[in-house]
CSV table of N, CA and C in Angstrom, one decimal:
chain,number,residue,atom,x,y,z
A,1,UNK,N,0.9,-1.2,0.0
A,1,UNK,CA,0.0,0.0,0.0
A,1,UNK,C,0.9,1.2,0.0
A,2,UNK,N,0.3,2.2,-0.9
A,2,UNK,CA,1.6,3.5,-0.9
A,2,UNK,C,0.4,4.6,-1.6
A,3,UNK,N,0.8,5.9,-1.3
A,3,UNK,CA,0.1,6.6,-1.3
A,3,UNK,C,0.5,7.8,-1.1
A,4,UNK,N,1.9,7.8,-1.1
A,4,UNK,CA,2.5,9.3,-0.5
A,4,UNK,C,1.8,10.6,-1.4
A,5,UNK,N,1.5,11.5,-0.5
A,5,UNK,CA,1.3,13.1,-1.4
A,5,UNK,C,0.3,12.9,-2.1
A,6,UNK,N,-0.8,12.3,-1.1
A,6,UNK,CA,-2.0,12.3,-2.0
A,6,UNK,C,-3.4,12.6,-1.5
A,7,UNK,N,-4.5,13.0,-2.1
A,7,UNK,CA,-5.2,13.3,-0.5
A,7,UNK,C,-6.6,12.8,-1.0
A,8,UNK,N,-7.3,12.2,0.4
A,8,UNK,CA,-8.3,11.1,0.5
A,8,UNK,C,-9.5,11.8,1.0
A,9,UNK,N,-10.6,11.6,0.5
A,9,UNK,CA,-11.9,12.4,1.1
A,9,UNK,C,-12.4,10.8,2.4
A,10,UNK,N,-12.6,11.0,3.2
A,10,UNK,CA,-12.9,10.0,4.1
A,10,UNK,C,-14.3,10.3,4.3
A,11,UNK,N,-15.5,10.0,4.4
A,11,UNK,CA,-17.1,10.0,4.5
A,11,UNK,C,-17.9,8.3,4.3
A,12,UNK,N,-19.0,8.7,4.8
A,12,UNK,CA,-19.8,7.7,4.4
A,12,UNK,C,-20.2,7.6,2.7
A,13,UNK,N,-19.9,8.7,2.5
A,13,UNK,CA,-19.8,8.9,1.1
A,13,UNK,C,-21.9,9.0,0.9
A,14,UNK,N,-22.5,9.1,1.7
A,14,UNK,CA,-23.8,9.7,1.6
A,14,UNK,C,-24.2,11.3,1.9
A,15,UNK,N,-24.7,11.8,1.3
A,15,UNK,CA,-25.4,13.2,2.0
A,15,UNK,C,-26.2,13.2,3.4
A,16,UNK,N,-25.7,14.1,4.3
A,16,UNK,CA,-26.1,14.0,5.5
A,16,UNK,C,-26.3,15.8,5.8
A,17,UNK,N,-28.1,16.0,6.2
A,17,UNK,CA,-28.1,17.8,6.5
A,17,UNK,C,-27.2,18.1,7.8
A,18,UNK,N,-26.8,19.0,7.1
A,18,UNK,CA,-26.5,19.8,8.6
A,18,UNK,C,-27.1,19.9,10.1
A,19,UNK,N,-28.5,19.9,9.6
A,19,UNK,CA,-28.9,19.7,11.1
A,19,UNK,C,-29.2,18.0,11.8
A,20,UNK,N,-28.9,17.4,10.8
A,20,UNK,CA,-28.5,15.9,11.3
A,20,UNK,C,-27.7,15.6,11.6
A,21,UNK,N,-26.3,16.3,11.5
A,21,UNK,CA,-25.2,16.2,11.8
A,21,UNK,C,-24.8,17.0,13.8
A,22,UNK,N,-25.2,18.5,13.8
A,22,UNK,CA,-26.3,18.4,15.1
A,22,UNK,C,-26.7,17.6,16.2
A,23,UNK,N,-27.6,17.0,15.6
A,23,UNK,CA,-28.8,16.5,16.1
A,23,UNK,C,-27.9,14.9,16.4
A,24,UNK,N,-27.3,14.6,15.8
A,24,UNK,CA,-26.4,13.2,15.9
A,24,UNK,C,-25.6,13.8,17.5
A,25,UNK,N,-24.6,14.6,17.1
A,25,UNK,CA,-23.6,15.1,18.3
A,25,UNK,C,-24.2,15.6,19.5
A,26,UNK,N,-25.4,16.3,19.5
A,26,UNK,CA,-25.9,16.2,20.7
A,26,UNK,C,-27.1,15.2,21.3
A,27,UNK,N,-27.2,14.4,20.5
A,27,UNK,CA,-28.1,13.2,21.0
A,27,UNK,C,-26.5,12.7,21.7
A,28,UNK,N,-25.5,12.3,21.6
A,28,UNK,CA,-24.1,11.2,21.7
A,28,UNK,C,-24.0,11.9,23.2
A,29,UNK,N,-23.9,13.4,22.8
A,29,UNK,CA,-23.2,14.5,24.5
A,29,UNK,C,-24.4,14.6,25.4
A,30,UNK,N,-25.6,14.3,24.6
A,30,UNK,CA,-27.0,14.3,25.7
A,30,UNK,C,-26.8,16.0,26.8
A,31,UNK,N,-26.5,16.6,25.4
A,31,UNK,CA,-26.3,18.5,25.6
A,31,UNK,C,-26.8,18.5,24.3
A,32,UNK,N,-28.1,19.3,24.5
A,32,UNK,CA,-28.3,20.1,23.1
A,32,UNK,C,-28.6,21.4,23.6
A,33,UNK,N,-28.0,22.5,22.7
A,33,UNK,CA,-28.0,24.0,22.3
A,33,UNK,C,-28.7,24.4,21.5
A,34,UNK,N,-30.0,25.3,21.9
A,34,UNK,CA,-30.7,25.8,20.9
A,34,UNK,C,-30.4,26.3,19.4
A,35,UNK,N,-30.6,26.1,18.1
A,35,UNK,CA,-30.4,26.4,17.0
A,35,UNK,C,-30.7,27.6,16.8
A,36,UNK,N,-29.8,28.4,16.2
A,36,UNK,CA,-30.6,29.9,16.0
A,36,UNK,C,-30.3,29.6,14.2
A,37,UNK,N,-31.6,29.8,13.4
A,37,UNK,CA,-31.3,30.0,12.1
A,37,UNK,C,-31.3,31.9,11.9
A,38,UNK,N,-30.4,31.5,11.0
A,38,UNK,CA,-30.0,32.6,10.2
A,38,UNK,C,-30.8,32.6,8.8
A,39,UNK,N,-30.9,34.1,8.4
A,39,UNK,CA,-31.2,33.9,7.0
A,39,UNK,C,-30.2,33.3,5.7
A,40,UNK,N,-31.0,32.4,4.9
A,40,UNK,CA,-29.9,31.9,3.9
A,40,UNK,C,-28.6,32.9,3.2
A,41,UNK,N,-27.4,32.6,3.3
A,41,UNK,CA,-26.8,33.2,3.0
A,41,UNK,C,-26.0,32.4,1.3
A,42,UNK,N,-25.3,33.5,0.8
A,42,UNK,CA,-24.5,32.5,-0.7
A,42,UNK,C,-23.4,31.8,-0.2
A,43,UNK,N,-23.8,30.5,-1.1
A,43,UNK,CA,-22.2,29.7,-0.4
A,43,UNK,C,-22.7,29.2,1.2
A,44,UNK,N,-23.7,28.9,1.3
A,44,UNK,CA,-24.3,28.2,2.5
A,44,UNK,C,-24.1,26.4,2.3
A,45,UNK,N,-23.8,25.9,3.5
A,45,UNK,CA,-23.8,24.2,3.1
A,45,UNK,C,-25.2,24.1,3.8
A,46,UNK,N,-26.0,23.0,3.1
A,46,UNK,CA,-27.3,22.5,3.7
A,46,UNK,C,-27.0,20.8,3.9
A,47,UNK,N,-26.1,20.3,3.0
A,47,UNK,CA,-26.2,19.0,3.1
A,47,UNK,C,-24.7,18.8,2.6
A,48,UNK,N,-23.7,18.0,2.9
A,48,UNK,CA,-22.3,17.3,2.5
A,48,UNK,C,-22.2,16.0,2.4
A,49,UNK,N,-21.6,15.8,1.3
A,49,UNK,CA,-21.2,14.6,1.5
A,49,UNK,C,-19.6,14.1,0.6
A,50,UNK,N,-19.0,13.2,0.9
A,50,UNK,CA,-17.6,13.0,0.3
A,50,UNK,C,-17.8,11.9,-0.9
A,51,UNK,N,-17.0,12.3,-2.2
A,51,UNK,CA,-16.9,10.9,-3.1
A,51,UNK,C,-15.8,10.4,-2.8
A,52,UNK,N,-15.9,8.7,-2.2
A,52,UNK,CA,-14.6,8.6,-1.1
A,52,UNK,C,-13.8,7.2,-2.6
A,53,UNK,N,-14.5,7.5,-3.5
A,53,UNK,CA,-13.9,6.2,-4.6
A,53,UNK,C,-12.8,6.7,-4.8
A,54,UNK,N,-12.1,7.2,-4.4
A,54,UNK,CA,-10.5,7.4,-4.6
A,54,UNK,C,-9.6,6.8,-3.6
A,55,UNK,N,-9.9,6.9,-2.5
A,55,UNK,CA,-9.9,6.2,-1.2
A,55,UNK,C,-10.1,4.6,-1.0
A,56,UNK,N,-10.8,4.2,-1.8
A,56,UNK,CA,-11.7,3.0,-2.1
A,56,UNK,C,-10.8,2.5,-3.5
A,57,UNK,N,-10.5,2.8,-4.2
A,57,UNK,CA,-9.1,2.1,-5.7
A,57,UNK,C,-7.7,1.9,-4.9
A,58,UNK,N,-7.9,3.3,-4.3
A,58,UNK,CA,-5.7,3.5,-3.7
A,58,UNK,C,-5.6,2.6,-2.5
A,59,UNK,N,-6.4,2.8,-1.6
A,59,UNK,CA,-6.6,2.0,-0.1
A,59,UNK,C,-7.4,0.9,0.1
A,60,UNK,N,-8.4,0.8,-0.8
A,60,UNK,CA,-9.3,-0.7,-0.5
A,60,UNK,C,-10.2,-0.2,0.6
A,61,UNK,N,-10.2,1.1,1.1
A,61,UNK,CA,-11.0,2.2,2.0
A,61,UNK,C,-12.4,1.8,1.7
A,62,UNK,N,-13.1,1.6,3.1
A,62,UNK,CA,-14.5,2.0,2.7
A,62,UNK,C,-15.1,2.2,4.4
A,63,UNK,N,-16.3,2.6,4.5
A,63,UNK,CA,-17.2,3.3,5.7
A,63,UNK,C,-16.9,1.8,6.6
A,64,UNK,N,-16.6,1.8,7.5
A,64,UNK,CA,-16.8,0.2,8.1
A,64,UNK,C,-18.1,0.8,8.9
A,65,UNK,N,-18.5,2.0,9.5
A,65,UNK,CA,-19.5,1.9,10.5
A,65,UNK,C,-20.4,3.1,10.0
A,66,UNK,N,-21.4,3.6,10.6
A,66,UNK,CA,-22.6,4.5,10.0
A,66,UNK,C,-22.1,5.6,10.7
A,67,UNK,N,-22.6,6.8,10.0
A,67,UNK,CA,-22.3,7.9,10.8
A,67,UNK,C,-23.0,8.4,12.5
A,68,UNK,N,-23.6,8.0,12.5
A,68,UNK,CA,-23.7,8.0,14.1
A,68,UNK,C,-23.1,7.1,14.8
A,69,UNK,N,-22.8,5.7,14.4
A,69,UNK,CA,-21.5,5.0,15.0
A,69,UNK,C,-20.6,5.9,15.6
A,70,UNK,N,-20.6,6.6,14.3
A,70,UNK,CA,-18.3,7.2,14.0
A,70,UNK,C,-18.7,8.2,15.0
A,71,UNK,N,-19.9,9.2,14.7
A,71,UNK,CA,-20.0,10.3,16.2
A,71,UNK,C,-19.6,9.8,17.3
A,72,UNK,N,-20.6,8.4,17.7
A,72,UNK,CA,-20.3,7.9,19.2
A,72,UNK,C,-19.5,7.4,19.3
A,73,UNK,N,-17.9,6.7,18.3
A,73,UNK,CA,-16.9,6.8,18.7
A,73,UNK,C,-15.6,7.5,19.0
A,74,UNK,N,-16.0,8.7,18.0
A,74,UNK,CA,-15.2,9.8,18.4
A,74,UNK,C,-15.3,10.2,19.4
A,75,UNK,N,-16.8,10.6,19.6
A,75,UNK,CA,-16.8,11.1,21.1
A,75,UNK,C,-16.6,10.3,22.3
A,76,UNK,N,-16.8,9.1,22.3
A,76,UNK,CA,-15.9,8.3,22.8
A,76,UNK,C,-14.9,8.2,23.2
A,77,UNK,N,-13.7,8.5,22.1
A,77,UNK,CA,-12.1,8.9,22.4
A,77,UNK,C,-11.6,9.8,22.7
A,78,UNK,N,-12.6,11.3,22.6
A,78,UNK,CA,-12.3,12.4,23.3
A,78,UNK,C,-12.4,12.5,24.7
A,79,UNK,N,-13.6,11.9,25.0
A,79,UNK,CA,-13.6,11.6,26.4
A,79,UNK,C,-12.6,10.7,27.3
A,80,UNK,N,-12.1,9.7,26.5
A,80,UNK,CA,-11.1,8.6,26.9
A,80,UNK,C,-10.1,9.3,26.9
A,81,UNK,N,-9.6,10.3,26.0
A,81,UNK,CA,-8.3,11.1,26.1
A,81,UNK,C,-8.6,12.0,27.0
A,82,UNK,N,-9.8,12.8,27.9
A,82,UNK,CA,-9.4,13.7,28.7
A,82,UNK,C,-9.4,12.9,30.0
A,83,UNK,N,-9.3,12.0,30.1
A,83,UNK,CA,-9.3,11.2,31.9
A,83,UNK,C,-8.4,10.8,31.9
């Protein structure tokens, strides 16, 4: 496997809104913060998502777990790393 100087989109490779992305992180911290919307602005993101098939030819890369998984294990490790 080799891959120097090359750069990889890592995602579920699905579109996920912004306020699901939110609404995932503070279901996980069991803290949620009221949303204040704003008026639409240009160049606003409403939904993201990564085409990770470059990732997936060079690396054999793919999602092993769902995105609320990956929230609750990140936040997992941040918490493991501050104790």
């Amino acid at each position: 496997l080799h891959a120097d100087n090359e750069t990889f989109c890592i995602g579920t490779g699905l579109g996920t809104p912004v306020n699901s992305i939110y609404q995932s992180i503070a279901d996980e911290l069991g803290y949620e913060v009221p949303i204040i919307h704003a008026d639409k602005r240009p160049g606003d993101i409403y939904r993201a998502w990564f085409d990770c098939s470059h990732a997936a030819e060079a690396l054999g890369w793919g999602a092993g777990v769902s995105f609320s998984e990956g929230v609750r294990q990140t936040i997992a490790y941040f918490r493991d790393a501050q104790e």
